[in-house]
mmCIF file of C-alpha atoms in Angstrom:
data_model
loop_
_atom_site.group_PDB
_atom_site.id
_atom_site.type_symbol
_atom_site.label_atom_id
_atom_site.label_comp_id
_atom_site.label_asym_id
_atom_site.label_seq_id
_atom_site.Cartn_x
_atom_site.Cartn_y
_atom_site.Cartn_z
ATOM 1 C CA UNK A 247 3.289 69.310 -15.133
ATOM 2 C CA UNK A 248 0.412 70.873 -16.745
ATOM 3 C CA UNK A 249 -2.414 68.711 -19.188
ATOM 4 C CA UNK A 250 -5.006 68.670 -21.289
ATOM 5 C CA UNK A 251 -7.252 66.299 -23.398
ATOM 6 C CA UNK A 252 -9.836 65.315 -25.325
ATOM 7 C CA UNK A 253 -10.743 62.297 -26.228
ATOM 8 C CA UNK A 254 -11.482 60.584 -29.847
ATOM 9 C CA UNK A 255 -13.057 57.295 -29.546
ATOM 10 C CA UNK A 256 -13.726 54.922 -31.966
ATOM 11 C CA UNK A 257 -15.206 51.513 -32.011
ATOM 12 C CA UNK A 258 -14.052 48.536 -34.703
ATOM 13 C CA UNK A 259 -14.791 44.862 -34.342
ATOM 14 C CA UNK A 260 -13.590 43.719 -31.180
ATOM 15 C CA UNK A 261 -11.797 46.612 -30.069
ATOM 16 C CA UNK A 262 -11.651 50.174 -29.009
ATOM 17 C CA UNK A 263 -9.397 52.702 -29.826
ATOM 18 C CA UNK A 264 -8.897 55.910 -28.101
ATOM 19 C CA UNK A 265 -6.856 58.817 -29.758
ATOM 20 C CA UNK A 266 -6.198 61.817 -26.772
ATOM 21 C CA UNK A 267 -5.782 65.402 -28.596
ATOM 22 C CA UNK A 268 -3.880 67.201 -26.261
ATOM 23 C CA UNK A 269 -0.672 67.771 -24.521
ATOM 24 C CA UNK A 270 1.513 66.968 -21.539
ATOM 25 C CA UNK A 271 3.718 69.749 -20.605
ATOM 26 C CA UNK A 272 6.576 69.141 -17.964
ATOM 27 C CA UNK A 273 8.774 72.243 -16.767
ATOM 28 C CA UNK A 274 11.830 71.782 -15.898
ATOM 29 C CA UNK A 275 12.837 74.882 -13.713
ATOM 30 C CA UNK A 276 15.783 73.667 -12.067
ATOM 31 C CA UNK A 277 17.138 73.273 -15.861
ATOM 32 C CA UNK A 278 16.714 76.913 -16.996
ATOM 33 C CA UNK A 279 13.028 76.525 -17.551
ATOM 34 C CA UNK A 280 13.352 73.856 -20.089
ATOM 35 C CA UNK A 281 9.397 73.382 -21.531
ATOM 36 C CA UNK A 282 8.820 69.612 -22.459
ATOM 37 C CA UNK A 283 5.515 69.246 -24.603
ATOM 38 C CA UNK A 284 4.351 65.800 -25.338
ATOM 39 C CA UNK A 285 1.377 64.130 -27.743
ATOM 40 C CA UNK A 286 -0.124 61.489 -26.672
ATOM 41 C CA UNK A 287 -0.232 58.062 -28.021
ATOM 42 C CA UNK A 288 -3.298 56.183 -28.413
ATOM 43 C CA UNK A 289 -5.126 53.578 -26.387
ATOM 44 C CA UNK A 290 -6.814 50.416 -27.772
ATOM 45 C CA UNK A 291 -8.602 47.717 -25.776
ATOM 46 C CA UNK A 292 -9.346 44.356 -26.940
ATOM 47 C CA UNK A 293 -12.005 41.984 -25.891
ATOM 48 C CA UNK A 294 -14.540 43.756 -25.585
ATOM 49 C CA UNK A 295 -17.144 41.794 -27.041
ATOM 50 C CA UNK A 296 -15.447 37.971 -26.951
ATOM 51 C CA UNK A 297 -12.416 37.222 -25.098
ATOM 52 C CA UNK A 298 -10.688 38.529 -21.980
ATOM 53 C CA UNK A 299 -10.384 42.534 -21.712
ATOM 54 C CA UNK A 300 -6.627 43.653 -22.345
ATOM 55 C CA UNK A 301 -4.841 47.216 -23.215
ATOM 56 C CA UNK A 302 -2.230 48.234 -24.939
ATOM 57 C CA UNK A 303 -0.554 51.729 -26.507
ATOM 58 C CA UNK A 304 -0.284 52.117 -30.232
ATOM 59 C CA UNK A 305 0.490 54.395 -32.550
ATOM 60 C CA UNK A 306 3.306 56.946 -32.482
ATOM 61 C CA UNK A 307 3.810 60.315 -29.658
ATOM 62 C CA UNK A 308 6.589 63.080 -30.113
ATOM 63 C CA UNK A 309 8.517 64.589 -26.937
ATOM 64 C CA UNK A 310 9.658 68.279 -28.101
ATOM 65 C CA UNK A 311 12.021 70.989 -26.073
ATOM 66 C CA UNK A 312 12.024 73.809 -27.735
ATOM 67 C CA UNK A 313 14.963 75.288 -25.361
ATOM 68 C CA UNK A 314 17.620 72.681 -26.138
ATOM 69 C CA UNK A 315 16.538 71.695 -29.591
ATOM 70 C CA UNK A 316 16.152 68.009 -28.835
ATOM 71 C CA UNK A 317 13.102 65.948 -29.839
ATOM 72 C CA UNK A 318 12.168 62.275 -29.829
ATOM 73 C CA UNK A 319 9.688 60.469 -31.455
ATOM 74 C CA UNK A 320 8.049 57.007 -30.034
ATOM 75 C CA UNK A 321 6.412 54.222 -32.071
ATOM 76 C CA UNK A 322 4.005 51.949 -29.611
ATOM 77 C CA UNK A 323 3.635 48.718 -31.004
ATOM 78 C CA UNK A 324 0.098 47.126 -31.309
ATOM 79 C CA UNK A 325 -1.027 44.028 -32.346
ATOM 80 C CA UNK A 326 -3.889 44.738 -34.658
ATOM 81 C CA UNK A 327 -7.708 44.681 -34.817
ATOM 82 C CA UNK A 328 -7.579 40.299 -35.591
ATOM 83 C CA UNK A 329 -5.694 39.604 -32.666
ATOM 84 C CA UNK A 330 -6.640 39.396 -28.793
ATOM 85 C CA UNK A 331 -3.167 39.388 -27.909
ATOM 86 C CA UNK A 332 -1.324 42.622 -26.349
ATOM 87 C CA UNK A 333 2.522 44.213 -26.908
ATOM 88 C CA UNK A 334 4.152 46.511 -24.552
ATOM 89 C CA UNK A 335 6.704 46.916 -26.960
ATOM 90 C CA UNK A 336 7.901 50.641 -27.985
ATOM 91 C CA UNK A 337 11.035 51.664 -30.297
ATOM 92 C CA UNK A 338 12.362 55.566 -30.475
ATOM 93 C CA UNK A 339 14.087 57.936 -31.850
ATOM 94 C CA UNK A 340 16.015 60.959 -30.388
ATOM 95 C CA UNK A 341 17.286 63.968 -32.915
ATOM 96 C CA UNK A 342 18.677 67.442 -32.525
ATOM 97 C CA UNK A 343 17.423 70.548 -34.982
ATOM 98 C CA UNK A 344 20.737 70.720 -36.480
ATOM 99 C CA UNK A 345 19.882 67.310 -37.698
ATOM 100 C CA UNK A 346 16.574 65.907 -37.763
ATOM 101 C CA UNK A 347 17.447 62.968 -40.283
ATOM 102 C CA UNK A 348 19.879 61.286 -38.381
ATOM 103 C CA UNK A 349 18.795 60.113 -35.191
ATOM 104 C CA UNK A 350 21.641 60.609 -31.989
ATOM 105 C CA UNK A 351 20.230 57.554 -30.405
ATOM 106 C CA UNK A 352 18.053 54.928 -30.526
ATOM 107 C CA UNK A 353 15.471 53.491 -27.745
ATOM 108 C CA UNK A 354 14.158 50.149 -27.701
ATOM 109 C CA UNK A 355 12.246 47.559 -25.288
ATOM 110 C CA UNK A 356 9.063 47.333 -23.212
ATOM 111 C CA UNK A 357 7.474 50.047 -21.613
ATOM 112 C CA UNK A 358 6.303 48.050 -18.603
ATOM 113 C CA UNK A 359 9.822 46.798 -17.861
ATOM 114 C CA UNK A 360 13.027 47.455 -19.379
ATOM 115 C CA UNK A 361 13.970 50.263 -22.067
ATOM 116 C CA UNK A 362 17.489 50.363 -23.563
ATOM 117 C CA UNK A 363 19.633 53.300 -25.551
ATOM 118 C CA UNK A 364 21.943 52.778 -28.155
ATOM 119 C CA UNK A 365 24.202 55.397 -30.175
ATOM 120 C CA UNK A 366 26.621 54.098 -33.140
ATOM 121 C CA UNK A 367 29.173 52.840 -30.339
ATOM 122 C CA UNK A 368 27.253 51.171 -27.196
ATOM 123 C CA UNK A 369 23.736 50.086 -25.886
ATOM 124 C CA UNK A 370 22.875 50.481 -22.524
ATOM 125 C CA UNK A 371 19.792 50.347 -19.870
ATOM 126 C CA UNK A 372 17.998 53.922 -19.749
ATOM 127 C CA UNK A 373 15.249 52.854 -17.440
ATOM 128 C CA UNK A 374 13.754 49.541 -16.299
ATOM 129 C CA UNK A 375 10.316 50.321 -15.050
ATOM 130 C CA UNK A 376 9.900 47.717 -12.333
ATOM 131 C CA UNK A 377 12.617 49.388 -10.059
ATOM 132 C CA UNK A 378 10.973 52.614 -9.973
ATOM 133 C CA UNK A 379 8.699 53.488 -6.641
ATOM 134 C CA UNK A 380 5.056 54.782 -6.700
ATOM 135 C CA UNK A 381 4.705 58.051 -5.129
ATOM 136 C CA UNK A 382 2.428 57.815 -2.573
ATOM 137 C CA UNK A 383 -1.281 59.185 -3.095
ATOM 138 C CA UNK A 384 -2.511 61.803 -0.995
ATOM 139 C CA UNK A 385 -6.479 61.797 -0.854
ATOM 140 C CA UNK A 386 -8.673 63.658 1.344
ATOM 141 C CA UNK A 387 -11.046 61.263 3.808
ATOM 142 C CA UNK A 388 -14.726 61.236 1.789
ATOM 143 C CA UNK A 389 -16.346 63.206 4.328
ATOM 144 C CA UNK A 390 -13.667 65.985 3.529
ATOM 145 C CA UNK A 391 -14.464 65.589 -0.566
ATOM 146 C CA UNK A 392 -16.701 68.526 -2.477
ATOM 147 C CA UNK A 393 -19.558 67.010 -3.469
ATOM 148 C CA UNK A 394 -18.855 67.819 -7.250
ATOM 149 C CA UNK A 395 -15.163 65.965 -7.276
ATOM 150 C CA UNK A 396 -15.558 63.086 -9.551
ATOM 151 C CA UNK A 397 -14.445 60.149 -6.785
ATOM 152 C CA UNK A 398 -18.059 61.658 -5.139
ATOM 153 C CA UNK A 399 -19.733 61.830 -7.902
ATOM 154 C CA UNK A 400 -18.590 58.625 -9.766
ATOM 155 C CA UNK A 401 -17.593 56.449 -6.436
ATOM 156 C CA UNK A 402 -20.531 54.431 -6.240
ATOM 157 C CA UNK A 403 -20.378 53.355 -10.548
ATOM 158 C CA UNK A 404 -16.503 52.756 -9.749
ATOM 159 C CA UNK A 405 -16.942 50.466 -7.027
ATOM 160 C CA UNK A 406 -20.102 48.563 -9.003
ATOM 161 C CA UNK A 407 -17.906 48.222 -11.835
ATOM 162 C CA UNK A 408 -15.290 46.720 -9.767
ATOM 163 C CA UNK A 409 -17.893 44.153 -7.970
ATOM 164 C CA UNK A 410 -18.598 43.552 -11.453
ATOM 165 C CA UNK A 411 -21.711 44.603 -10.660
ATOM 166 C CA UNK A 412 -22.804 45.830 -14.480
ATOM 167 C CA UNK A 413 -26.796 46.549 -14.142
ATOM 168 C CA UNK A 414 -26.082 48.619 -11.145
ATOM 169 C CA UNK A 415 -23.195 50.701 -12.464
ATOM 170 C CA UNK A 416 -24.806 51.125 -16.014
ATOM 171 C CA UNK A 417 -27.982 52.312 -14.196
ATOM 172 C CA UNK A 418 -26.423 54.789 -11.935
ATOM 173 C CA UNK A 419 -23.651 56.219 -14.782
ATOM 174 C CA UNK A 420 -26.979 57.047 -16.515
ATOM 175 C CA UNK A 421 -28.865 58.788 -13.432
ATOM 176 C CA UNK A 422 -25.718 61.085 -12.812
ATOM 177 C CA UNK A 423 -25.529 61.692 -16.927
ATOM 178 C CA UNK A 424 -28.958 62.899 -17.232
ATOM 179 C CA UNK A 425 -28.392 64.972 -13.758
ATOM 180 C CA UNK A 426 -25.862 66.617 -15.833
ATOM 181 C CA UNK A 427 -28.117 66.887 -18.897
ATOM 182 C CA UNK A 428 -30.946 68.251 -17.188
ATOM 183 C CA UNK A 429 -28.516 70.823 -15.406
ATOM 184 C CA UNK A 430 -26.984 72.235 -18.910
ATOM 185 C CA UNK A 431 -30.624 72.237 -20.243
ATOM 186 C CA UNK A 432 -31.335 74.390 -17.142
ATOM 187 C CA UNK A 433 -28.744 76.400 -17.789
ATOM 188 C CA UNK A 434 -28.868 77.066 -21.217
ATOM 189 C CA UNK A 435 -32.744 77.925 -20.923
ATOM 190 C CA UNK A 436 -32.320 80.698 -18.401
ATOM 191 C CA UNK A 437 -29.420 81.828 -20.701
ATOM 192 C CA UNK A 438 -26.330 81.112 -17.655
ATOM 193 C CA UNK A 439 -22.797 80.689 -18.742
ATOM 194 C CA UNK A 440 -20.962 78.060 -16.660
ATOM 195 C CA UNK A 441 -17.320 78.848 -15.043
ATOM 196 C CA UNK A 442 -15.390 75.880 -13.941
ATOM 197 C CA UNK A 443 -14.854 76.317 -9.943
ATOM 198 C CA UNK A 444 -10.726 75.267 -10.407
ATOM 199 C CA UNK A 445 -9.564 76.114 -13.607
ATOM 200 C CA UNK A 446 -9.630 78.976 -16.359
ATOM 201 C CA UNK A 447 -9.001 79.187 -20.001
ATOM 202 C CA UNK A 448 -5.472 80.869 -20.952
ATOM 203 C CA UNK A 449 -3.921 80.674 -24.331
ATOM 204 C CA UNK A 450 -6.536 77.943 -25.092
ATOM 205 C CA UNK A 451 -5.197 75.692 -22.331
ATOM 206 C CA UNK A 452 -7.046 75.233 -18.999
ATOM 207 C CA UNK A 453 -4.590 76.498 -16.054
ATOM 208 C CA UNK A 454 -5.697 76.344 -11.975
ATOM 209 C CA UNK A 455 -5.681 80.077 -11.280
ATOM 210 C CA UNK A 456 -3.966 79.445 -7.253
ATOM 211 C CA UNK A 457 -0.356 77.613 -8.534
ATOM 212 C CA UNK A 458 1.615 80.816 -7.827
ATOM 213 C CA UNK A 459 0.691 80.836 -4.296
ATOM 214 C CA UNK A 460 0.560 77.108 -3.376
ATOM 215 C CA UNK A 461 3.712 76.519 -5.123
ATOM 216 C CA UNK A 462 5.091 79.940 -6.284
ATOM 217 C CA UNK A 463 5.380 78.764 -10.124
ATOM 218 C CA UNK A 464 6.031 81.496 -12.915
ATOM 219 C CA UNK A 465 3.165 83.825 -13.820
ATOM 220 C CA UNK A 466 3.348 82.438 -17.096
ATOM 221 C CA UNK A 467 1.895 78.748 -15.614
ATOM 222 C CA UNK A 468 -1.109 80.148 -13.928
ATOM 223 C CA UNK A 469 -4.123 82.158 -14.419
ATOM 224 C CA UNK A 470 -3.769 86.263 -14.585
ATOM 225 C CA UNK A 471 -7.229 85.673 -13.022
ATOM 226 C CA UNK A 472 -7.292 86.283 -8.951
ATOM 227 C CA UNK A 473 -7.263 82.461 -7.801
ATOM 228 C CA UNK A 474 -11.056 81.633 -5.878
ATOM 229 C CA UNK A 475 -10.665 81.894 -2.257
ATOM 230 C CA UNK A 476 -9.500 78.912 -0.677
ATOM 231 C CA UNK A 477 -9.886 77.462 2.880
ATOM 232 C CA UNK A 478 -6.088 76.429 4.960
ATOM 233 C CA UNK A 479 -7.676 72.757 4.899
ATOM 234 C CA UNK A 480 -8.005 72.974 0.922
ATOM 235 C CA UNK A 481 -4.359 74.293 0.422
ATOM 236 C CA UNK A 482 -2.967 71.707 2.907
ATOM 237 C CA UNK A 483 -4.634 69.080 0.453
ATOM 238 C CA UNK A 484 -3.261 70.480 -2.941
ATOM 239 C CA UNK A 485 0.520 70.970 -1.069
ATOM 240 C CA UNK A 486 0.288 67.262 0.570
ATOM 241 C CA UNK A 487 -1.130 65.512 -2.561
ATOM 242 C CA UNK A 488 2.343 67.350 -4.195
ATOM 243 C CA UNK A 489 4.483 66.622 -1.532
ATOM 244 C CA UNK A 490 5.151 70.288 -0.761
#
């Protein structure tokens, strides 16, 4: 799976939405390479000023493989900007390019529980989400983090805001934001161009230049870049946290 996005957010009434421009890429390579790109839907969360705090998906996101010719497109149900309520609710359709007015089948349900598929002839269950099982997390111990990883970084606001702790968190969010400030005003004074430390832009999508040798992927799905040298500890995280 490869990613990237950039967030749109916009504020009305009691709510926030958040539109992510980007894709999701999955690669199927036991499946002839099949290339699965994916737009995101968008996230909206009511309550914020009166009421409790709730989120939901809205608006619609598109699943194309160019390889087989098969596309789907998903409507996420939302409740509107009067409401507090939330849906989980999602309908879909999947086409073919040889004809991309009449839909093969049709999804329906809940995205936090159970989805069904329909053709002209039956209906069926194509995935209830409660039976699935959460991969397990692999994270290194703190003492082992880089200093620059965002749990470091933004650990101390994360835990405030879950003490519900809100002074605290909103004044330390705002130290470590005008850290940053004050280092790209640095920067951009002495005239310094800044290189991520992980990632590199190819084909205007950012790509982690060391996938070929932690996981031997196509050339095509990392950086032509030599990857940064990397300690054994650091590649026993990446191949752990991916269950290599």
């Amino acid at each position: 799976m490869e990613a990237y996005i950039r967030p749109d957010i916009h504020f009305s009434g009691n709510l926030v939405e958040t539109y992510l421009i980007g894709e999701l890429i999955g690669h199927l390579y036991g499946w002839d390479h099949e290339r699965y790109v994916c737009s995101y839907p968008k996230y909206i969360v009511h309550g914020i000023v009166f009421g409790t705090m709730q989120m939901e998906l809205g608006g619609k996101s598109t699943i194309v493989c160019e390889k087989t010719g098969y596309s789907a497109e998903i409507e996420f149900k939302s409740t509107g900007q009067l409401s507090n309520d939330v849906t989980t609710a999602l309908k879909a359709n999947v086409f073919h390019n040889s004809d991309k007015k009449k839909p093969l089948y049709h999804l329906s349900g809940h995205w936090d529980s159970v989805i069904k598929i329909a053709d002209a002839k039956t209906e069926t269950v194509f995935l209830d989400v409660r039976s699935l099982r959460e991969s397990p997390k692999y994270l290194p111990a703190p003492d082992e983090q880089f200093s620059n990883e965002s749990r470091t970084v933004w650990g101390k606001v994360a835990a405030e805001i879950v003490a519900k702790d809100e002074p605290n968190a909103l004044q330390h969010k705002t130290e470590i934001e005008e850290e940053q400030r004050a280092k790209l005003a640095e920067r951009k004074k002495n005239k310094v161009e800044w290189h991520p430390a992980m990632f590199q832009i190819v084909d205007e999508t950012w790509k982690y230049p060391g996938l070929r040798d932690l996981f031997g992927v196509p050339d095509r799905m990392s950086s032509p870049s030599p990857a940064p040298d990397r300690s054994e500890k650091e590649k026993g995280w990446f191949k752990r946290a991916f269950g290599q």
